[in-house]
Amino acid sequence: DQQVKQNSPSLSVQEGRISILNCDYTNSMFDYFLWYKKYPAEGPTFLISISSIKDKNEDGRFTVFLNKSAKHLSLHIVPSQPGDSAVYFCAASGNAGGTSYGKLTFGQGTILTVHP
Amino acid sequence: NAGVMQNPRHLVRRRGQEARLRCSPMKGHSHVYWYRQLPEEGLKFMVYLQKENIIDESGMPKERFSAEFPKEGPSILRIQQVVRGDSAAYFCASSEIQGRVQPQHFGDGTRLSIL
């Protein structure tokens, strides 16, 4: 049962343009969402998060949007840079099914390639 | 990923042996989480520990796997009698308080290979 889904395995974008990565979730008990970036042979690096009391959070070039009614979140990167090329994971947390907030449920990841 | 230290980075074991993976959280962090990433998949939660306590082990396999976070020293993920299917990357994360409004910060993982 995939409770967090990233339906696009890959995304290719030109440098300077906007990258939009999407994520859908099914469990309405999730109330905290995060985006991580991961390079090969390294651990995930935290990028940005959003609580369900908000619908937008911005940090520099990164903005996360949350649509609770659609159970959908997206990460916008503007402008995209070649160094942004990595695998991006969305993750969700909440008091879901009796488990703790400590449990992050991850999507499968989207490979972002930014071309110079 | 500076701060959360995992060792070894690579571990090779033969079927039936034991694997011990260690994780030292970031300074000041008292909450530790273990995740496993199988090839071509996302990270799957295994266990959440605080010092001397297991808070949530809902993702741990029922047999052969155990975890601890003693009062002194690193957190240990132990896999007994390893099988080929245990080959994966194992990531540890830590947070200052419970990971609801505080993000979890990850180490670079231990790549476990079973021969």
Tab-separated table of C-alpha atoms in Angstrom:
chain	number	residue	atom	x	y	z
A	1	ASP	CA	0.000	0.000	0.000
A	2	GLN	CA	1.871	3.040	-1.314
A	3	GLN	CA	0.590	5.890	0.828
A	4	VAL	CA	2.930	8.463	-0.735
A	5	LYS	CA	3.352	8.433	-4.496
A	6	GLN	CA	5.589	10.266	-6.886
A	7	ASN	CA	4.182	9.315	-10.248
A	8	SER	CA	6.938	10.821	-12.386
A	9	PRO	CA	10.088	8.690	-12.241
A	10	SER	CA	12.085	11.398	-13.983
A	11	LEU	CA	12.007	15.045	-15.033
A	12	SER	CA	14.286	16.918	-17.408
A	13	VAL	CA	14.517	20.714	-17.294
A	14	GLN	CA	16.637	23.401	-18.911
A	15	GLU	CA	18.873	25.487	-16.680
A	16	GLY	CA	17.142	28.674	-15.562
A	17	ARG	CA	13.652	27.257	-15.998
A	18	ILE	CA	11.255	26.107	-13.299
A	19	SER	CA	11.293	22.505	-12.045
A	20	ILE	CA	8.021	21.218	-10.629
A	21	LEU	CA	8.046	17.931	-8.752
A	22	ASN	CA	4.773	16.390	-7.667
A	23	CYS	CA	3.683	14.115	-4.853
A	24	ASP	CA	0.327	12.606	-3.883
A	25	TYR	CA	-0.679	10.989	-0.626
A	26	THR	CA	-3.646	8.909	0.404
A	27	ASN	CA	-3.639	9.002	4.214
A	28	SER	CA	-5.576	11.996	5.539
A	29	MET	CA	-3.826	11.638	8.912
A	30	PHE	CA	-0.571	12.937	7.438
A	31	ASP	CA	-0.016	16.528	8.562
A	32	TYR	CA	3.673	17.229	8.041
A	33	PHE	CA	5.407	16.962	4.703
A	34	LEU	CA	9.048	17.184	3.695
A	35	TRP	CA	11.178	17.190	0.573
A	36	TYR	CA	14.622	15.637	0.483
A	37	LYS	CA	17.309	15.661	-2.203
A	38	LYS	CA	19.605	12.691	-2.637
A	39	TYR	CA	22.833	12.258	-4.564
A	40	PRO	CA	24.203	8.780	-5.374
A	41	ALA	CA	26.068	7.120	-2.495
A	42	GLU	CA	24.911	9.810	-0.057
A	43	GLY	CA	22.067	10.094	2.391
A	44	PRO	CA	19.006	12.275	1.785
A	45	THR	CA	19.479	15.973	2.470
A	46	PHE	CA	16.573	17.916	3.929
A	47	LEU	CA	15.329	20.724	1.658
A	48	ILE	CA	12.059	22.142	2.903
A	49	SER	CA	8.980	21.151	4.861
A	50	ILE	CA	5.399	22.246	5.341
A	51	SER	CA	2.824	21.720	8.031
A	52	SER	CA	-0.798	21.082	7.103
A	53	ILE	CA	-1.835	24.384	8.667
A	54	LYS	CA	-0.124	26.123	5.755
A	55	ASP	CA	-0.546	25.854	2.003
A	56	LYS	CA	2.788	27.333	0.981
A	57	ASN	CA	6.325	27.534	2.355
A	58	GLU	CA	9.224	29.240	0.651
A	59	ASP	CA	12.986	29.048	1.187
A	60	GLY	CA	15.145	30.728	-1.399
A	61	ARG	CA	14.738	28.991	-4.738
A	62	PHE	CA	12.531	26.277	-3.226
A	63	THR	CA	8.797	26.565	-2.635
A	64	VAL	CA	6.497	23.798	-1.467
A	65	PHE	CA	2.753	23.974	-2.087
A	66	LEU	CA	0.214	21.849	-0.237
A	67	ASN	CA	-3.330	21.179	-1.442
A	68	LYS	CA	-4.982	19.273	1.373
A	69	SER	CA	-8.290	18.714	-0.372
A	70	ALA	CA	-6.497	17.075	-3.294
A	71	LYS	CA	-3.926	15.378	-1.032
A	72	HIS	CA	-1.237	16.766	-3.280
A	73	LEU	CA	1.997	18.640	-2.750
A	74	SER	CA	4.536	20.011	-5.140
A	75	LEU	CA	8.064	21.362	-4.992
A	76	HIS	CA	8.995	24.280	-7.245
A	77	ILE	CA	12.630	25.095	-7.929
A	78	VAL	CA	13.214	28.458	-9.584
A	79	PRO	CA	15.573	28.986	-11.294
A	80	SER	CA	16.812	25.445	-11.806
A	81	GLN	CA	20.560	24.892	-11.773
A	82	PRO	CA	22.661	21.926	-12.991
A	83	GLY	CA	23.681	21.269	-9.379
A	84	ASP	CA	20.024	20.565	-8.601
A	85	SER	CA	20.282	17.330	-10.598
A	86	ALA	CA	19.532	14.592	-8.068
A	87	VAL	CA	16.767	12.294	-6.874
A	88	TYR	CA	14.016	14.128	-4.998
A	89	PHE	CA	11.903	12.363	-2.390
A	90	CYS	CA	8.761	13.621	-0.762
A	91	ALA	CA	7.929	12.276	2.681
A	92	ALA	CA	4.977	12.511	5.026
A	93	SER	CA	4.479	12.175	8.733
A	94	GLY	CA	1.502	12.100	11.058
A	95	ASN	CA	-0.351	10.145	13.677
A	96	ALA	CA	-1.374	7.650	11.049
A	97	GLY	CA	-2.559	4.176	11.916
A	98	GLY	CA	-1.322	4.351	15.494
A	99	THR	CA	2.317	4.857	14.559
A	100	SER	CA	4.378	7.742	15.802
A	101	TYR	CA	5.166	11.057	14.173
A	102	GLY	CA	8.704	9.783	14.020
A	103	LYS	CA	7.860	7.569	11.086
A	104	LEU	CA	8.424	9.194	7.717
A	105	THR	CA	6.671	7.585	4.750
A	106	PHE	CA	8.605	8.231	1.545
A	107	GLY	CA	7.620	8.329	-2.096
A	108	GLN	CA	9.621	6.400	-4.666
A	109	GLY	CA	11.559	9.451	-5.806
A	110	THR	CA	11.846	11.538	-8.981
A	111	ILE	CA	15.128	11.874	-10.837
A	112	LEU	CA	15.624	15.515	-11.790
A	113	THR	CA	18.087	16.371	-14.535
A	114	VAL	CA	18.855	20.030	-15.180
A	115	HIS	CA	20.600	20.595	-18.508
A	116	PRO	CA	23.020	23.509	-18.959
B	1	ASN	CA	24.860	15.120	5.653
B	2	ALA	CA	27.526	16.254	8.119
B	3	GLY	CA	26.663	15.383	11.662
B	4	VAL	CA	24.975	11.973	11.520
B	5	MET	CA	27.774	9.418	11.343
B	6	GLN	CA	27.200	5.896	10.138
B	7	ASN	CA	29.726	3.115	9.986
B	8	PRO	CA	30.798	1.122	8.256
B	9	ARG	CA	29.954	2.707	4.899
B	10	HIS	CA	30.124	-0.669	3.213
B	11	LEU	CA	29.650	-4.064	4.821
B	12	VAL	CA	29.932	-7.453	3.157
B	13	ARG	CA	28.615	-10.540	4.880
B	14	ARG	CA	28.031	-14.152	3.891
B	15	ARG	CA	24.632	-15.720	4.324
B	16	GLY	CA	24.079	-16.771	7.928
B	17	GLN	CA	26.458	-14.224	9.442
B	18	GLU	CA	25.529	-11.272	11.627
B	19	ALA	CA	25.613	-7.638	10.519
B	20	ARG	CA	25.995	-4.733	12.944
B	21	LEU	CA	25.377	-1.212	11.703
B	22	ARG	CA	26.242	1.764	13.870
B	23	CYS	CA	24.841	5.281	13.957
B	24	SER	CA	25.942	8.296	15.974
B	25	PRO	CA	23.314	11.060	15.855
B	26	MET	CA	24.006	14.734	15.416
B	27	LYS	CA	25.197	16.508	18.522
B	28	GLY	CA	22.282	17.370	20.727
B	29	HIS	CA	19.908	14.955	19.004
B	30	SER	CA	18.293	12.306	21.153
B	31	HIS	CA	15.919	10.772	18.589
B	32	VAL	CA	17.204	8.184	16.113
B	33	TYR	CA	15.435	6.571	13.172
B	34	TRP	CA	16.487	3.708	10.888
B	35	TYR	CA	15.357	3.319	7.276
B	36	ARG	CA	16.117	0.765	4.582
B	37	GLN	CA	16.313	1.418	0.860
B	38	LEU	CA	16.086	-1.554	-1.461
B	39	PRO	CA	17.333	-1.131	-5.047
B	40	GLU	CA	15.049	1.057	-7.180
B	41	GLU	CA	12.775	1.846	-4.225
B	42	GLY	CA	12.206	4.670	-1.773
B	43	LEU	CA	13.245	4.602	1.857
B	44	LYS	CA	11.176	2.427	4.183
B	45	PHE	CA	10.900	3.191	7.897
B	46	MET	CA	12.153	0.509	10.222
B	47	VAL	CA	12.392	1.777	13.801
B	48	TYR	CA	12.386	4.934	15.946
B	49	LEU	CA	14.381	5.037	19.174
B	50	GLN	CA	15.164	7.398	21.966
B	51	LYS	CA	17.887	6.771	24.509
B	52	GLU	CA	17.260	3.305	25.984
B	53	ASN	CA	13.744	3.151	24.528
B	54	ILE	CA	12.127	1.837	21.369
B	55	ILE	CA	9.322	4.233	20.486
B	56	ASP	CA	8.031	2.747	17.220
B	57	GLU	CA	9.202	-0.503	15.646
B	58	SER	CA	6.292	-0.916	13.264
B	59	GLY	CA	8.612	-1.243	10.270
B	60	MET	CA	10.982	-3.827	11.703
B	61	PRO	CA	10.837	-7.385	10.360
B	62	LYS	CA	9.576	-9.700	13.073
B	63	GLU	CA	12.608	-11.951	13.070
B	64	ARG	CA	16.393	-11.496	12.904
B	65	PHE	CA	16.324	-7.684	13.191
B	66	SER	CA	16.850	-5.707	16.379
B	67	ALA	CA	17.843	-2.169	17.289
B	68	GLU	CA	19.079	-0.391	20.368
B	69	PHE	CA	20.131	3.090	21.396
B	70	PRO	CA	21.977	2.734	24.710
B	71	LYS	CA	22.540	5.473	27.234
B	72	GLU	CA	26.143	5.710	26.112
B	73	GLY	CA	27.383	5.101	22.589
B	74	PRO	CA	25.866	4.841	19.144
B	75	SER	CA	22.611	3.293	18.044
B	76	ILE	CA	23.049	-0.235	16.680
B	77	LEU	CA	20.951	-2.010	14.062
B	78	ARG	CA	21.640	-5.722	14.258
B	79	ILE	CA	20.709	-8.290	11.638
B	80	GLN	CA	21.209	-11.906	12.578
B	81	GLN	CA	21.593	-14.795	10.113
B	82	VAL	CA	21.598	-12.492	7.100
B	83	VAL	CA	19.995	-13.584	3.819
B	84	ARG	CA	20.424	-12.256	0.274
B	85	GLY	CA	17.245	-10.195	0.586
B	86	ASP	CA	18.855	-8.122	3.352
B	87	SER	CA	21.154	-6.509	0.772
B	88	ALA	CA	20.212	-2.836	0.817
B	89	ALA	CA	21.292	0.611	1.902
B	90	TYR	CA	20.500	1.271	5.553
B	91	PHE	CA	20.126	4.898	6.571
B	92	CYS	CA	20.046	6.389	10.008
B	93	ALA	CA	18.509	9.774	10.788
B	94	SER	CA	18.306	11.887	13.906
B	95	SER	CA	16.301	14.813	15.173
B	96	GLU	CA	16.431	17.093	18.159
B	97	ILE	CA	12.851	16.387	19.145
B	98	GLN	CA	10.263	14.056	17.718
B	99	GLY	CA	10.220	14.422	13.956
B	100	ARG	CA	6.931	16.186	13.571
B	101	VAL	CA	7.909	19.797	13.202
B	102	GLN	CA	11.613	19.082	13.268
B	103	PRO	CA	13.085	17.500	10.128
B	104	GLN	CA	15.093	14.329	10.353
B	105	HIS	CA	18.714	14.608	9.241
B	106	PHE	CA	20.262	11.606	7.567
B	107	GLY	CA	23.666	9.978	7.510
B	108	ASP	CA	25.262	8.670	4.325
B	109	GLY	CA	24.156	5.123	4.978
B	110	THR	CA	25.658	1.664	5.201
B	111	ARG	CA	25.581	-0.415	2.031
B	112	LEU	CA	25.105	-4.017	3.074
B	113	SER	CA	25.956	-6.734	0.567
B	114	ILE	CA	25.217	-10.383	1.238
B	115	LEU	CA	27.268	-12.962	-0.647
